[in-house]
Structures are given as structure tokens and as C-alpha cells.
Amino acid sequence: YPSSPLFLIYNPDLLKGMMTSIFYYSESGRWTKPFPAHDLGTYPVANGQLYGGDMPVEEAGNMILLATAISKVEGNAYYAAKHWETLTVWADYLIHAGLDPENQLCTDDFAGHLAHNANLSVKAILAVAGYGQMAEMLGKQEVAEKYIGAAKDMAREWIKMADDGDHYRLTFDRPGTWSQKYNFVWDKVLGLNILPDRIMKKEVTFYLKTQNKYGLPLDNRFTWGKTDDTVWSATMADSEGDFQELIRPIWKYVNETSSRVPLGDWYETLNADYINFRARSVVGGVFMKSLDHYLRNKRK
């Protein structure tokens, strides 16, 4: 999922290759949960999930958003149509459980479990909207109206639940907290138009005054940052100047870190120390701004 911007620009068939096996496993009868598995096993044997726990909202949102992105890049929803029943199960799960997620992991699993995760909720909302847009592309107008309407209703609730003055909360039940809402970026990049423009503007303004010397922390709990997540958050900016202001500290980290690990994606924003992770596909996420340009030009 984090690497998808690179593959969507370069060759979406490669992204389909990563997704198809997950669809097949979900449709095999061996996996019966209403959301995708986190993994299919350890290479080269794909005999079932080995990860210690599920990521229900995360994985359902990921697969639907990626299917939506493929549809936007290719100009049709033919790939999604092949797995429509499965996508429908996942979209219905997100309507039921995605607005206010229970205690569970998300893609930032190294930060631990969170309940009422506002950023994870955003992923669910935009995935429901993406399912609606794919339905529209397939001529399923009533289905499209139902799911896009549901996403807009969820978004209105989200704004009330997450509002914390000049920013939005880390979790709905913790005032005085904040986190990067990098999942917002799909609303802009995919042209979903579910959230009012002021939402992303408020977040970006807060990020600009909250970032440290070497970048924007992931949330208020720690001072560490993630290169891919921050590029997604920066892509939310509606001006090139604000985008550059959020990118410049990442360049400074890469240029000044004492680590010899090339582009370690998890690092300390106070002193540019590499923390962990090397040679990970998530660095494909730094192409999110390029994907935004690419799809924006396709819509013209």
C-alpha cells in the first residue's frame, strides 16, 4: 500500500500483481473474515496469514483505495469488477466498523495499537467513497449514490468527533492530541471530493508550525518521523510553497544523517538519527506528489 504511488505511475499491472493473490485468498474459502488478510505467508509458500494479529480497517481500506487508484489511472474499473463481491464485503465492513475503529493496529504498527484512531477512520471513509466511485464507473448508479452518500455522512461525523481547535486529534477520545492525517491525501489525489478543502488546509497549517528540524513527527506521542507518511501529508498542501516547507526538513535529514542506510524511512526528527527499517518498498510512497501531478493531468 505505501509503495503504490510508484507502481501506479510506472506500471499499474505490477500493483495488480501484488493485489490479485490477496483477492484470490479472500475468495478461496480459507479466509472468512470481512476484511483482507495482512499477509499470505512467508515467501515462497503462501499458505495463510502469519502476522500475529489482524489489521481490519487498515487492510480493507488499503485494498479498496488501491483498486480505486488503479481505476483512476486506467480510466476504467474493469479490474475492480473482477472482484466486485469481495470489494463489496469490505466496503460494507468499513461502513459498519470504520468510522470509529476499535483497538487495532494500522500501517504504523511499530507505534502500537490504538482505539478511535482518527487517521485510520479517514482511510475507511475515503475507501467507502472510492468504492462508490468505482460503482459509478461500472454504471451502478444507485450503488454509487448509496456509498458516496455514506462516505459524506461519515465525513461529517468525523469532523465533529476529531476537531481539536486548530487541528484534528490523534484519537477521537483524547483532546489535546494530534497526528499526521496522511490518509487525507487520497481525497485530493483521486478527486474523491468528500472532505471540505478547509480540513486539509487546517491540518497543513498545523504541521508547518509543529515540524522539527528534520521533519514532522508522526504524532504527539513521539518525535520520530516517517519519510513516506510525511510526503503524503505534504502533498495535501494546496500551495507549492507549503509543500516545499514540509519536504525541506526531510531532505535535510537525508543529507545530514550520520547513518549510512540509504533513505531509512523511520528516523528521529530532532537529530536525524536512523531508527530502523532499510531497503523497504514503502519508500515508493515518496512519489505521491508525482502521482498527484499525473492524475491531475489525466483529469484535465
PDB file of C-alpha atoms in Angstrom:
ATOM      1  CA  TYR A   1       0.000   0.000   0.000  1.00  0.00           C
ATOM      2  CA  PRO A   2       2.603   2.653   0.894  1.00  0.00           C
ATOM      3  CA  SER A   3       4.632   1.829  -2.217  1.00  0.00           C
ATOM      4  CA  SER A   4       1.653   2.204  -4.554  1.00  0.00           C
ATOM      5  CA  PRO A   5       2.355   5.707  -5.959  1.00  0.00           C
ATOM      6  CA  LEU A   6       5.488   4.430  -7.700  1.00  0.00           C
ATOM      7  CA  PHE A   7       3.753   1.429  -9.258  1.00  0.00           C
ATOM      8  CA  LEU A   8       0.647   3.383 -10.234  1.00  0.00           C
ATOM      9  CA  ILE A   9       2.793   5.770 -12.263  1.00  0.00           C
ATOM     10  CA  TYR A  10       5.255   3.229 -13.644  1.00  0.00           C
ATOM     11  CA  ASN A  11       3.027   0.212 -14.363  1.00  0.00           C
ATOM     12  CA  PRO A  12      -0.283  -0.469 -12.575  1.00  0.00           C
ATOM     13  CA  ASP A  13      -0.132  -4.108 -13.718  1.00  0.00           C
ATOM     14  CA  LEU A  14       2.614  -4.588 -11.129  1.00  0.00           C
ATOM     15  CA  LEU A  15       0.283  -3.292  -8.422  1.00  0.00           C
ATOM     16  CA  LYS A  16      -2.437  -5.652  -9.637  1.00  0.00           C
ATOM     17  CA  GLY A  17       0.119  -8.444  -9.317  1.00  0.00           C
ATOM     18  CA  MET A  18       0.550  -7.607  -5.656  1.00  0.00           C
ATOM     19  CA  MET A  19      -3.198  -7.440  -5.045  1.00  0.00           C
ATOM     20  CA  THR A  20      -4.567 -10.366  -7.047  1.00  0.00           C
ATOM     21  CA  SER A  21      -3.205 -13.047  -4.719  1.00  0.00           C
ATOM     22  CA  ILE A  22      -4.899 -11.316  -1.775  1.00  0.00           C
ATOM     23  CA  PHE A  23      -8.189 -11.311  -3.679  1.00  0.00           C
ATOM     24  CA  TYR A  24      -7.730 -14.984  -4.558  1.00  0.00           C
ATOM     25  CA  TYR A  25      -7.044 -15.909  -0.926  1.00  0.00           C
ATOM     26  CA  SER A  26     -10.096 -13.944   0.252  1.00  0.00           C
ATOM     27  CA  GLU A  27     -12.223 -15.734  -2.358  1.00  0.00           C
ATOM     28  CA  SER A  28     -10.786 -19.209  -1.730  1.00  0.00           C
ATOM     29  CA  GLY A  29     -12.978 -20.036   1.244  1.00  0.00           C
ATOM     30  CA  ARG A  30      -9.957 -20.377   3.532  1.00  0.00           C
ATOM     31  CA  TRP A  31     -10.244 -16.768   4.729  1.00  0.00           C
ATOM     32  CA  THR A  32     -13.707 -15.975   6.081  1.00  0.00           C
ATOM     33  CA  LYS A  33     -13.297 -12.595   7.772  1.00  0.00           C
ATOM     34  CA  PRO A  34     -14.989  -9.498   6.264  1.00  0.00           C
ATOM     35  CA  PHE A  35     -11.637  -7.792   5.663  1.00  0.00           C
ATOM     36  CA  PRO A  36      -8.398  -8.875   3.923  1.00  0.00           C
ATOM     37  CA  ALA A  37      -5.569 -10.828   5.495  1.00  0.00           C
ATOM     38  CA  HIS A  38      -2.471  -8.872   6.449  1.00  0.00           C
ATOM     39  CA  ASP A  39      -0.241 -11.345   4.609  1.00  0.00           C
ATOM     40  CA  LEU A  40      -0.405 -14.675   2.793  1.00  0.00           C
ATOM     41  CA  GLY A  41       2.501 -16.423   4.497  1.00  0.00           C
ATOM     42  CA  THR A  42       6.282 -16.373   4.202  1.00  0.00           C
ATOM     43  CA  TYR A  43       7.813 -16.397   0.711  1.00  0.00           C
ATOM     44  CA  PRO A  44       7.768 -18.614  -1.263  1.00  0.00           C
ATOM     45  CA  VAL A  45       4.917 -20.504   0.446  1.00  0.00           C
ATOM     46  CA  ALA A  46       1.582 -18.652   0.502  1.00  0.00           C
ATOM     47  CA  ASN A  47      -0.369 -20.855   2.892  1.00  0.00           C
ATOM     48  CA  GLY A  48      -2.069 -18.296   5.124  1.00  0.00           C
ATOM     49  CA  GLN A  49      -1.533 -15.251   7.331  1.00  0.00           C
ATOM     50  CA  LEU A  50       1.389 -15.476   9.730  1.00  0.00           C
ATOM     51  CA  TYR A  51       1.297 -11.956  11.199  1.00  0.00           C
ATOM     52  CA  GLY A  52       0.349 -12.008  14.878  1.00  0.00           C
ATOM     53  CA  GLY A  53      -2.893 -10.065  14.508  1.00  0.00           C
ATOM     54  CA  ASP A  54      -5.340  -8.617  12.044  1.00  0.00           C
ATOM     55  CA  MET A  55      -5.466  -5.040  10.756  1.00  0.00           C
ATOM     56  CA  PRO A  56      -9.162  -4.979   9.834  1.00  0.00           C
ATOM     57  CA  VAL A  57      -9.858  -1.359   8.871  1.00  0.00           C
ATOM     58  CA  GLU A  58      -6.319  -0.816   7.580  1.00  0.00           C
ATOM     59  CA  GLU A  59      -6.314  -3.708   5.129  1.00  0.00           C
ATOM     60  CA  ALA A  60      -9.903  -3.280   3.910  1.00  0.00           C
ATOM     61  CA  GLY A  61      -9.235   0.407   3.303  1.00  0.00           C
ATOM     62  CA  ASN A  62      -5.931  -0.298   1.581  1.00  0.00           C
ATOM     63  CA  MET A  63      -7.330  -2.759  -0.924  1.00  0.00           C
ATOM     64  CA  ILE A  64     -10.337  -0.627  -1.850  1.00  0.00           C
ATOM     65  CA  LEU A  65      -8.254   2.546  -2.193  1.00  0.00           C
ATOM     66  CA  LEU A  66      -5.695   0.748  -4.368  1.00  0.00           C
ATOM     67  CA  ALA A  67      -8.446  -0.664  -6.575  1.00  0.00           C
ATOM     68  CA  THR A  68      -9.855   2.860  -6.879  1.00  0.00           C
ATOM     69  CA  ALA A  69      -6.445   4.254  -7.763  1.00  0.00           C
ATOM     70  CA  ILE A  70      -5.952   1.620 -10.469  1.00  0.00           C
ATOM     71  CA  SER A  71      -9.381   2.509 -11.862  1.00  0.00           C
ATOM     72  CA  LYS A  72      -8.459   6.199 -11.983  1.00  0.00           C
ATOM     73  CA  VAL A  73      -5.106   5.566 -13.645  1.00  0.00           C
ATOM     74  CA  GLU A  74      -6.573   3.195 -16.260  1.00  0.00           C
ATOM     75  CA  GLY A  75      -9.781   5.161 -16.810  1.00  0.00           C
ATOM     76  CA  ASN A  76     -11.984   2.121 -16.145  1.00  0.00           C
ATOM     77  CA  ALA A  77     -12.949  -0.173 -13.244  1.00  0.00           C
ATOM     78  CA  TYR A  78     -12.528  -3.481 -15.080  1.00  0.00           C
ATOM     79  CA  TYR A  79     -10.016  -4.819 -12.551  1.00  0.00           C
ATOM     80  CA  ALA A  80     -12.335  -3.980  -9.662  1.00  0.00           C
ATOM     81  CA  ALA A  81     -15.254  -5.634 -11.477  1.00  0.00           C
ATOM     82  CA  LYS A  82     -13.414  -8.982 -11.386  1.00  0.00           C
ATOM     83  CA  HIS A  83     -13.527  -8.919  -7.579  1.00  0.00           C
ATOM     84  CA  TRP A  84     -16.665  -6.852  -7.003  1.00  0.00           C
ATOM     85  CA  GLU A  85     -18.326  -9.179  -4.490  1.00  0.00           C
ATOM     86  CA  THR A  86     -15.206  -9.176  -2.325  1.00  0.00           C
ATOM     87  CA  LEU A  87     -14.819  -5.407  -2.539  1.00  0.00           C
ATOM     88  CA  THR A  88     -18.475  -5.062  -1.542  1.00  0.00           C
ATOM     89  CA  VAL A  89     -17.945  -7.162   1.599  1.00  0.00           C
ATOM     90  CA  TRP A  90     -15.015  -4.954   2.566  1.00  0.00           C
ATOM     91  CA  ALA A  91     -16.843  -1.696   1.831  1.00  0.00           C
ATOM     92  CA  ASP A  92     -19.813  -2.814   3.924  1.00  0.00           C
ATOM     93  CA  TYR A  93     -17.450  -3.733   6.752  1.00  0.00           C
ATOM     94  CA  LEU A  94     -15.943  -0.233   6.648  1.00  0.00           C
ATOM     95  CA  ILE A  95     -19.358   1.418   6.794  1.00  0.00           C
ATOM     96  CA  HIS A  96     -20.110  -0.714   9.843  1.00  0.00           C
ATOM     97  CA  ALA A  97     -16.775  -0.537  11.681  1.00  0.00           C
ATOM     98  CA  GLY A  98     -14.617   2.123  10.038  1.00  0.00           C
ATOM     99  CA  LEU A  99     -15.862   5.451  11.371  1.00  0.00           C
ATOM    100  CA  ASP A 100     -14.750   4.793  14.955  1.00  0.00           C
ATOM    101  CA  PRO A 101     -12.296   1.883  14.799  1.00  0.00           C
ATOM    102  CA  GLU A 102     -11.900  -0.475  17.736  1.00  0.00           C
ATOM    103  CA  ASN A 103      -8.499  -1.055  19.352  1.00  0.00           C
ATOM    104  CA  GLN A 104      -6.367  -2.337  16.471  1.00  0.00           C
ATOM    105  CA  LEU A 105      -3.150  -1.877  14.543  1.00  0.00           C
ATOM    106  CA  CYS A 106      -2.723   0.261  11.452  1.00  0.00           C
ATOM    107  CA  THR A 107       0.146   0.579   8.981  1.00  0.00           C
ATOM    108  CA  ASP A 108       2.192   2.314  11.702  1.00  0.00           C
ATOM    109  CA  ASP A 109       2.154  -0.915  13.716  1.00  0.00           C
ATOM    110  CA  PHE A 110       5.506  -0.090  15.315  1.00  0.00           C
ATOM    111  CA  ALA A 111       3.649   2.618  17.286  1.00  0.00           C
ATOM    112  CA  GLY A 112       1.278   0.057  18.801  1.00  0.00           C
ATOM    113  CA  HIS A 113      -2.477  -0.430  18.990  1.00  0.00           C
ATOM    114  CA  LEU A 114      -4.888   2.486  19.069  1.00  0.00           C
ATOM    115  CA  ALA A 115      -8.641   2.689  19.507  1.00  0.00           C
ATOM    116  CA  HIS A 116     -10.686   5.524  17.956  1.00  0.00           C
ATOM    117  CA  ASN A 117      -7.800   6.282  15.562  1.00  0.00           C
ATOM    118  CA  ALA A 118      -8.799   9.405  13.596  1.00  0.00           C
ATOM    119  CA  ASN A 119      -6.348   8.845  10.726  1.00  0.00           C
ATOM    120  CA  LEU A 120      -7.448   5.221  10.341  1.00  0.00           C
ATOM    121  CA  SER A 121     -11.050   6.438  10.266  1.00  0.00           C
ATOM    122  CA  VAL A 122     -10.152   8.750   7.366  1.00  0.00           C
ATOM    123  CA  LYS A 123      -8.888   5.736   5.428  1.00  0.00           C
ATOM    124  CA  ALA A 124     -12.214   3.944   5.942  1.00  0.00           C
ATOM    125  CA  ILE A 125     -14.249   6.977   4.849  1.00  0.00           C
ATOM    126  CA  LEU A 126     -12.261   7.550   1.664  1.00  0.00           C
ATOM    127  CA  ALA A 127     -12.293   3.832   0.820  1.00  0.00           C
ATOM    128  CA  VAL A 128     -16.101   3.816   1.037  1.00  0.00           C
ATOM    129  CA  ALA A 129     -16.117   6.828  -1.289  1.00  0.00           C
ATOM    130  CA  GLY A 130     -13.695   5.066  -3.636  1.00  0.00           C
ATOM    131  CA  TYR A 131     -15.969   2.031  -3.800  1.00  0.00           C
ATOM    132  CA  GLY A 132     -18.821   4.385  -4.710  1.00  0.00           C
ATOM    133  CA  GLN A 133     -16.790   5.981  -7.477  1.00  0.00           C
ATOM    134  CA  MET A 134     -15.848   2.590  -8.915  1.00  0.00           C
ATOM    135  CA  ALA A 135     -19.536   1.642  -8.867  1.00  0.00           C
ATOM    136  CA  GLU A 136     -20.241   4.802 -10.837  1.00  0.00           C
ATOM    137  CA  MET A 137     -17.584   3.869 -13.386  1.00  0.00           C
ATOM    138  CA  LEU A 138     -19.289   0.482 -13.759  1.00  0.00           C
ATOM    139  CA  GLY A 139     -22.685   2.062 -14.358  1.00  0.00           C
ATOM    140  CA  LYS A 140     -24.044   1.052 -10.942  1.00  0.00           C
ATOM    141  CA  GLN A 141     -25.591   4.436 -10.243  1.00  0.00           C
ATOM    142  CA  GLU A 142     -27.786   3.511  -7.271  1.00  0.00           C
ATOM    143  CA  VAL A 143     -24.878   1.735  -5.607  1.00  0.00           C
ATOM    144  CA  ALA A 144     -22.638   4.720  -6.261  1.00  0.00           C
ATOM    145  CA  GLU A 145     -25.082   7.153  -4.689  1.00  0.00           C
ATOM    146  CA  LYS A 146     -25.518   4.931  -1.633  1.00  0.00           C
ATOM    147  CA  TYR A 147     -21.819   4.571  -0.858  1.00  0.00           C
ATOM    148  CA  ILE A 148     -20.717   8.087  -1.762  1.00  0.00           C
ATOM    149  CA  GLY A 149     -23.589   9.351   0.383  1.00  0.00           C
ATOM    150  CA  ALA A 150     -22.475   7.101   3.244  1.00  0.00           C
ATOM    151  CA  ALA A 151     -18.909   8.412   2.937  1.00  0.00           C
ATOM    152  CA  LYS A 152     -20.105  12.010   3.103  1.00  0.00           C
ATOM    153  CA  ASP A 153     -22.211  11.229   6.182  1.00  0.00           C
ATOM    154  CA  MET A 154     -19.204   9.571   7.836  1.00  0.00           C
ATOM    155  CA  ALA A 155     -17.031  12.567   6.961  1.00  0.00           C
ATOM    156  CA  ARG A 156     -19.448  14.985   8.634  1.00  0.00           C
ATOM    157  CA  GLU A 157     -19.357  12.861  11.779  1.00  0.00           C
ATOM    158  CA  TRP A 158     -15.567  12.613  11.609  1.00  0.00           C
ATOM    159  CA  ILE A 159     -15.170  16.397  11.577  1.00  0.00           C
ATOM    160  CA  LYS A 160     -17.243  16.734  14.747  1.00  0.00           C
ATOM    161  CA  MET A 161     -15.513  13.847  16.515  1.00  0.00           C
ATOM    162  CA  ALA A 162     -11.923  14.785  15.615  1.00  0.00           C
ATOM    163  CA  ASP A 163     -11.965  18.592  15.875  1.00  0.00           C
ATOM    164  CA  ASP A 164      -9.455  19.979  18.381  1.00  0.00           C
ATOM    165  CA  GLY A 165      -9.351  23.676  17.542  1.00  0.00           C
ATOM    166  CA  ASP A 166      -6.516  24.391  15.117  1.00  0.00           C
ATOM    167  CA  HIS A 167      -6.043  20.722  14.179  1.00  0.00           C
ATOM    168  CA  TYR A 168      -7.637  17.269  14.418  1.00  0.00           C
ATOM    169  CA  ARG A 169      -6.972  14.704  17.118  1.00  0.00           C
ATOM    170  CA  LEU A 170      -4.876  11.552  17.206  1.00  0.00           C
ATOM    171  CA  THR A 171      -7.885   9.676  18.611  1.00  0.00           C
ATOM    172  CA  PHE A 172     -11.447  10.854  18.990  1.00  0.00           C
ATOM    173  CA  ASP A 173     -11.415  10.414  22.777  1.00  0.00           C
ATOM    174  CA  ARG A 174      -8.169  12.302  23.502  1.00  0.00           C
ATOM    175  CA  PRO A 175      -8.363  16.107  23.355  1.00  0.00           C
ATOM    176  CA  GLY A 176      -5.035  17.904  23.092  1.00  0.00           C
ATOM    177  CA  THR A 177      -3.534  15.241  20.823  1.00  0.00           C
ATOM    178  CA  TRP A 178      -2.623  15.312  17.123  1.00  0.00           C
ATOM    179  CA  SER A 179      -1.330  13.088  14.354  1.00  0.00           C
ATOM    180  CA  GLN A 180      -0.466  13.260  10.689  1.00  0.00           C
ATOM    181  CA  LYS A 181      -3.629  12.600   8.676  1.00  0.00           C
ATOM    182  CA  TYR A 182      -1.704  11.398   5.647  1.00  0.00           C
ATOM    183  CA  ASN A 183      -4.685   9.283   4.545  1.00  0.00           C
ATOM    184  CA  PHE A 184      -6.425  12.552   3.615  1.00  0.00           C
ATOM    185  CA  VAL A 185      -4.175  12.689   0.568  1.00  0.00           C
ATOM    186  CA  TRP A 186      -6.333  10.224  -1.396  1.00  0.00           C
ATOM    187  CA  ASP A 187      -9.261  12.645  -1.313  1.00  0.00           C
ATOM    188  CA  LYS A 188      -7.117  15.108  -3.259  1.00  0.00           C
ATOM    189  CA  VAL A 189      -5.151  12.718  -5.462  1.00  0.00           C
ATOM    190  CA  LEU A 190      -8.139  10.600  -6.536  1.00  0.00           C
ATOM    191  CA  GLY A 191     -10.523  13.548  -6.826  1.00  0.00           C
ATOM    192  CA  LEU A 192     -12.992  11.996  -4.375  1.00  0.00           C
ATOM    193  CA  ASN A 193     -14.164  15.397  -3.045  1.00  0.00           C
ATOM    194  CA  ILE A 194     -15.541  14.008   0.202  1.00  0.00           C
ATOM    195  CA  LEU A 195     -13.904  16.425   2.636  1.00  0.00           C
ATOM    196  CA  PRO A 196     -14.187  20.224   2.581  1.00  0.00           C
ATOM    197  CA  ASP A 197     -10.939  21.933   1.479  1.00  0.00           C
ATOM    198  CA  ARG A 198     -10.668  23.673   4.850  1.00  0.00           C
ATOM    199  CA  ILE A 199      -9.982  20.347   6.589  1.00  0.00           C
ATOM    200  CA  MET A 200      -6.678  19.691   4.829  1.00  0.00           C
ATOM    201  CA  LYS A 201      -5.752  23.378   4.975  1.00  0.00           C
ATOM    202  CA  LYS A 202      -6.149  23.396   8.750  1.00  0.00           C
ATOM    203  CA  GLU A 203      -4.039  20.272   9.121  1.00  0.00           C
ATOM    204  CA  VAL A 204      -1.249  21.511   6.850  1.00  0.00           C
ATOM    205  CA  THR A 205      -1.123  24.863   8.677  1.00  0.00           C
ATOM    206  CA  PHE A 206      -0.731  22.971  11.947  1.00  0.00           C
ATOM    207  CA  TYR A 207       2.000  20.724  10.501  1.00  0.00           C
ATOM    208  CA  LEU A 208       4.014  23.728   9.359  1.00  0.00           C
ATOM    209  CA  LYS A 209       4.236  25.109  12.892  1.00  0.00           C
ATOM    210  CA  THR A 210       4.720  21.699  14.525  1.00  0.00           C
ATOM    211  CA  GLN A 211       7.556  20.165  12.498  1.00  0.00           C
ATOM    212  CA  ASN A 212      11.055  19.798  13.924  1.00  0.00           C
ATOM    213  CA  LYS A 213      14.465  20.490  12.380  1.00  0.00           C
ATOM    214  CA  TYR A 214      14.471  17.230  10.422  1.00  0.00           C
ATOM    215  CA  GLY A 215      10.788  16.755   9.769  1.00  0.00           C
ATOM    216  CA  LEU A 216       7.272  16.336  11.072  1.00  0.00           C
ATOM    217  CA  PRO A 217       6.720  13.729  13.809  1.00  0.00           C
ATOM    218  CA  LEU A 218       4.128  11.069  13.135  1.00  0.00           C
ATOM    219  CA  ASP A 219       2.058  12.199  16.115  1.00  0.00           C
ATOM    220  CA  ASN A 220       2.310  13.836  19.537  1.00  0.00           C
ATOM    221  CA  ARG A 221       3.452  10.644  21.332  1.00  0.00           C
ATOM    222  CA  PHE A 222       6.952  10.561  19.849  1.00  0.00           C
ATOM    223  CA  THR A 223       9.461  12.742  17.986  1.00  0.00           C
ATOM    224  CA  TRP A 224      10.205  10.181  15.309  1.00  0.00           C
ATOM    225  CA  GLY A 225       9.134  10.644  11.697  1.00  0.00           C
ATOM    226  CA  LYS A 226       8.391   8.588   8.576  1.00  0.00           C
ATOM    227  CA  THR A 227       9.597   9.808   5.201  1.00  0.00           C
ATOM    228  CA  ASP A 228       6.749   8.268   3.181  1.00  0.00           C
ATOM    229  CA  ASP A 229       3.955   9.405   5.511  1.00  0.00           C
ATOM    230  CA  THR A 230       5.294  12.956   5.629  1.00  0.00           C
ATOM    231  CA  VAL A 231       5.500  13.226   1.838  1.00  0.00           C
ATOM    232  CA  TRP A 232       1.834  12.158   1.725  1.00  0.00           C
ATOM    233  CA  SER A 233       0.967  14.833   4.295  1.00  0.00           C
ATOM    234  CA  ALA A 234       2.982  17.423   2.359  1.00  0.00           C
ATOM    235  CA  THR A 235       1.133  16.520  -0.847  1.00  0.00           C
ATOM    236  CA  MET A 236      -2.057  17.646   0.881  1.00  0.00           C
ATOM    237  CA  ALA A 237      -0.780  21.250   0.742  1.00  0.00           C
ATOM    238  CA  ASP A 238      -2.583  23.477  -1.755  1.00  0.00           C
ATOM    239  CA  SER A 239       0.490  25.615  -2.462  1.00  0.00           C
ATOM    240  CA  GLU A 240       3.913  24.629  -3.735  1.00  0.00           C
ATOM    241  CA  GLY A 241       5.497  26.793  -1.027  1.00  0.00           C
ATOM    242  CA  ASP A 242       3.822  24.871   1.799  1.00  0.00           C
ATOM    243  CA  PHE A 243       4.706  21.570   0.149  1.00  0.00           C
ATOM    244  CA  GLN A 244       8.368  22.590  -0.040  1.00  0.00           C
ATOM    245  CA  GLU A 245       8.352  23.752   3.599  1.00  0.00           C
ATOM    246  CA  LEU A 246       7.339  20.260   4.687  1.00  0.00           C
ATOM    247  CA  ILE A 247       9.718  18.488   2.292  1.00  0.00           C
ATOM    248  CA  ARG A 248      12.827  20.566   3.038  1.00  0.00           C
ATOM    249  CA  PRO A 249      13.424  19.054   6.521  1.00  0.00           C
ATOM    250  CA  ILE A 250      13.239  15.535   5.042  1.00  0.00           C
ATOM    251  CA  TRP A 251      15.939  16.480   2.541  1.00  0.00           C
ATOM    252  CA  LYS A 252      17.942  17.876   5.458  1.00  0.00           C
ATOM    253  CA  TYR A 253      17.590  14.540   7.297  1.00  0.00           C
ATOM    254  CA  VAL A 254      18.730  12.546   4.264  1.00  0.00           C
ATOM    255  CA  ASN A 255      21.626  14.926   3.661  1.00  0.00           C
ATOM    256  CA  GLU A 256      22.860  15.244   7.255  1.00  0.00           C
ATOM    257  CA  THR A 257      22.112  11.919   8.965  1.00  0.00           C
ATOM    258  CA  SER A 258      25.152  10.047  10.258  1.00  0.00           C
ATOM    259  CA  SER A 259      23.570   6.781   9.136  1.00  0.00           C
ATOM    260  CA  ARG A 260      24.819   5.022   6.015  1.00  0.00           C
ATOM    261  CA  VAL A 261      21.441   3.311   5.477  1.00  0.00           C
ATOM    262  CA  PRO A 262      20.074   4.841   2.249  1.00  0.00           C
ATOM    263  CA  LEU A 263      16.761   6.576   2.913  1.00  0.00           C
ATOM    264  CA  GLY A 264      15.856   4.801   6.144  1.00  0.00           C
ATOM    265  CA  ASP A 265      12.156   5.589   6.366  1.00  0.00           C
ATOM    266  CA  TRP A 266      11.852   5.656  10.203  1.00  0.00           C
ATOM    267  CA  TYR A 267      14.060   8.265  11.827  1.00  0.00           C
ATOM    268  CA  GLU A 268      14.374  10.831  14.614  1.00  0.00           C
ATOM    269  CA  THR A 269      13.188  14.336  13.641  1.00  0.00           C
ATOM    270  CA  LEU A 270      15.259  16.075  16.347  1.00  0.00           C
ATOM    271  CA  ASN A 271      18.727  14.858  15.351  1.00  0.00           C
ATOM    272  CA  ALA A 272      18.371  12.923  12.042  1.00  0.00           C
ATOM    273  CA  ASP A 273      19.325   9.587  13.616  1.00  0.00           C
ATOM    274  CA  TYR A 274      18.203   6.494  11.719  1.00  0.00           C
ATOM    275  CA  ILE A 275      15.963   4.347  13.935  1.00  0.00           C
ATOM    276  CA  ASN A 276      15.091   1.234  11.949  1.00  0.00           C
ATOM    277  CA  PHE A 277      13.932  -0.197   8.588  1.00  0.00           C
ATOM    278  CA  ARG A 278      16.112  -0.434   5.499  1.00  0.00           C
ATOM    279  CA  ALA A 279      15.551  -1.224   1.830  1.00  0.00           C
ATOM    280  CA  ARG A 280      11.775  -1.176   2.298  1.00  0.00           C
ATOM    281  CA  SER A 281       9.288  -0.835  -0.513  1.00  0.00           C
ATOM    282  CA  VAL A 282       7.454   1.883   1.442  1.00  0.00           C
ATOM    283  CA  VAL A 283       9.894   4.436   0.040  1.00  0.00           C
ATOM    284  CA  GLY A 284       7.850   4.170  -3.153  1.00  0.00           C
ATOM    285  CA  GLY A 285       5.470   6.400  -1.206  1.00  0.00           C
ATOM    286  CA  VAL A 286       7.716   9.401  -1.756  1.00  0.00           C
ATOM    287  CA  PHE A 287       6.298   9.501  -5.307  1.00  0.00           C
ATOM    288  CA  MET A 288       2.860  10.566  -4.024  1.00  0.00           C
ATOM    289  CA  LYS A 289       3.364  14.147  -5.219  1.00  0.00           C
ATOM    290  CA  SER A 290       4.249  12.793  -8.660  1.00  0.00           C
ATOM    291  CA  LEU A 291       1.096  10.655  -8.651  1.00  0.00           C
ATOM    292  CA  ASP A 292      -0.929  13.749  -7.762  1.00  0.00           C
ATOM    293  CA  HIS A 293       0.512  15.595 -10.780  1.00  0.00           C
ATOM    294  CA  TYR A 294      -0.024  12.556 -13.007  1.00  0.00           C
ATOM    295  CA  LEU A 295      -3.701  12.080 -12.139  1.00  0.00           C
ATOM    296  CA  ARG A 296      -4.392  15.805 -12.112  1.00  0.00           C
ATOM    297  CA  ASN A 297      -3.159  15.992 -15.703  1.00  0.00           C
ATOM    298  CA  LYS A 298      -5.299  12.961 -16.662  1.00  0.00           C
ATOM    299  CA  ARG A 299      -8.400  14.732 -15.345  1.00  0.00           C
ATOM    300  CA  LYS A 300      -7.773  17.816 -17.483  1.00  0.00           C
TER     301      LYS A 300
END
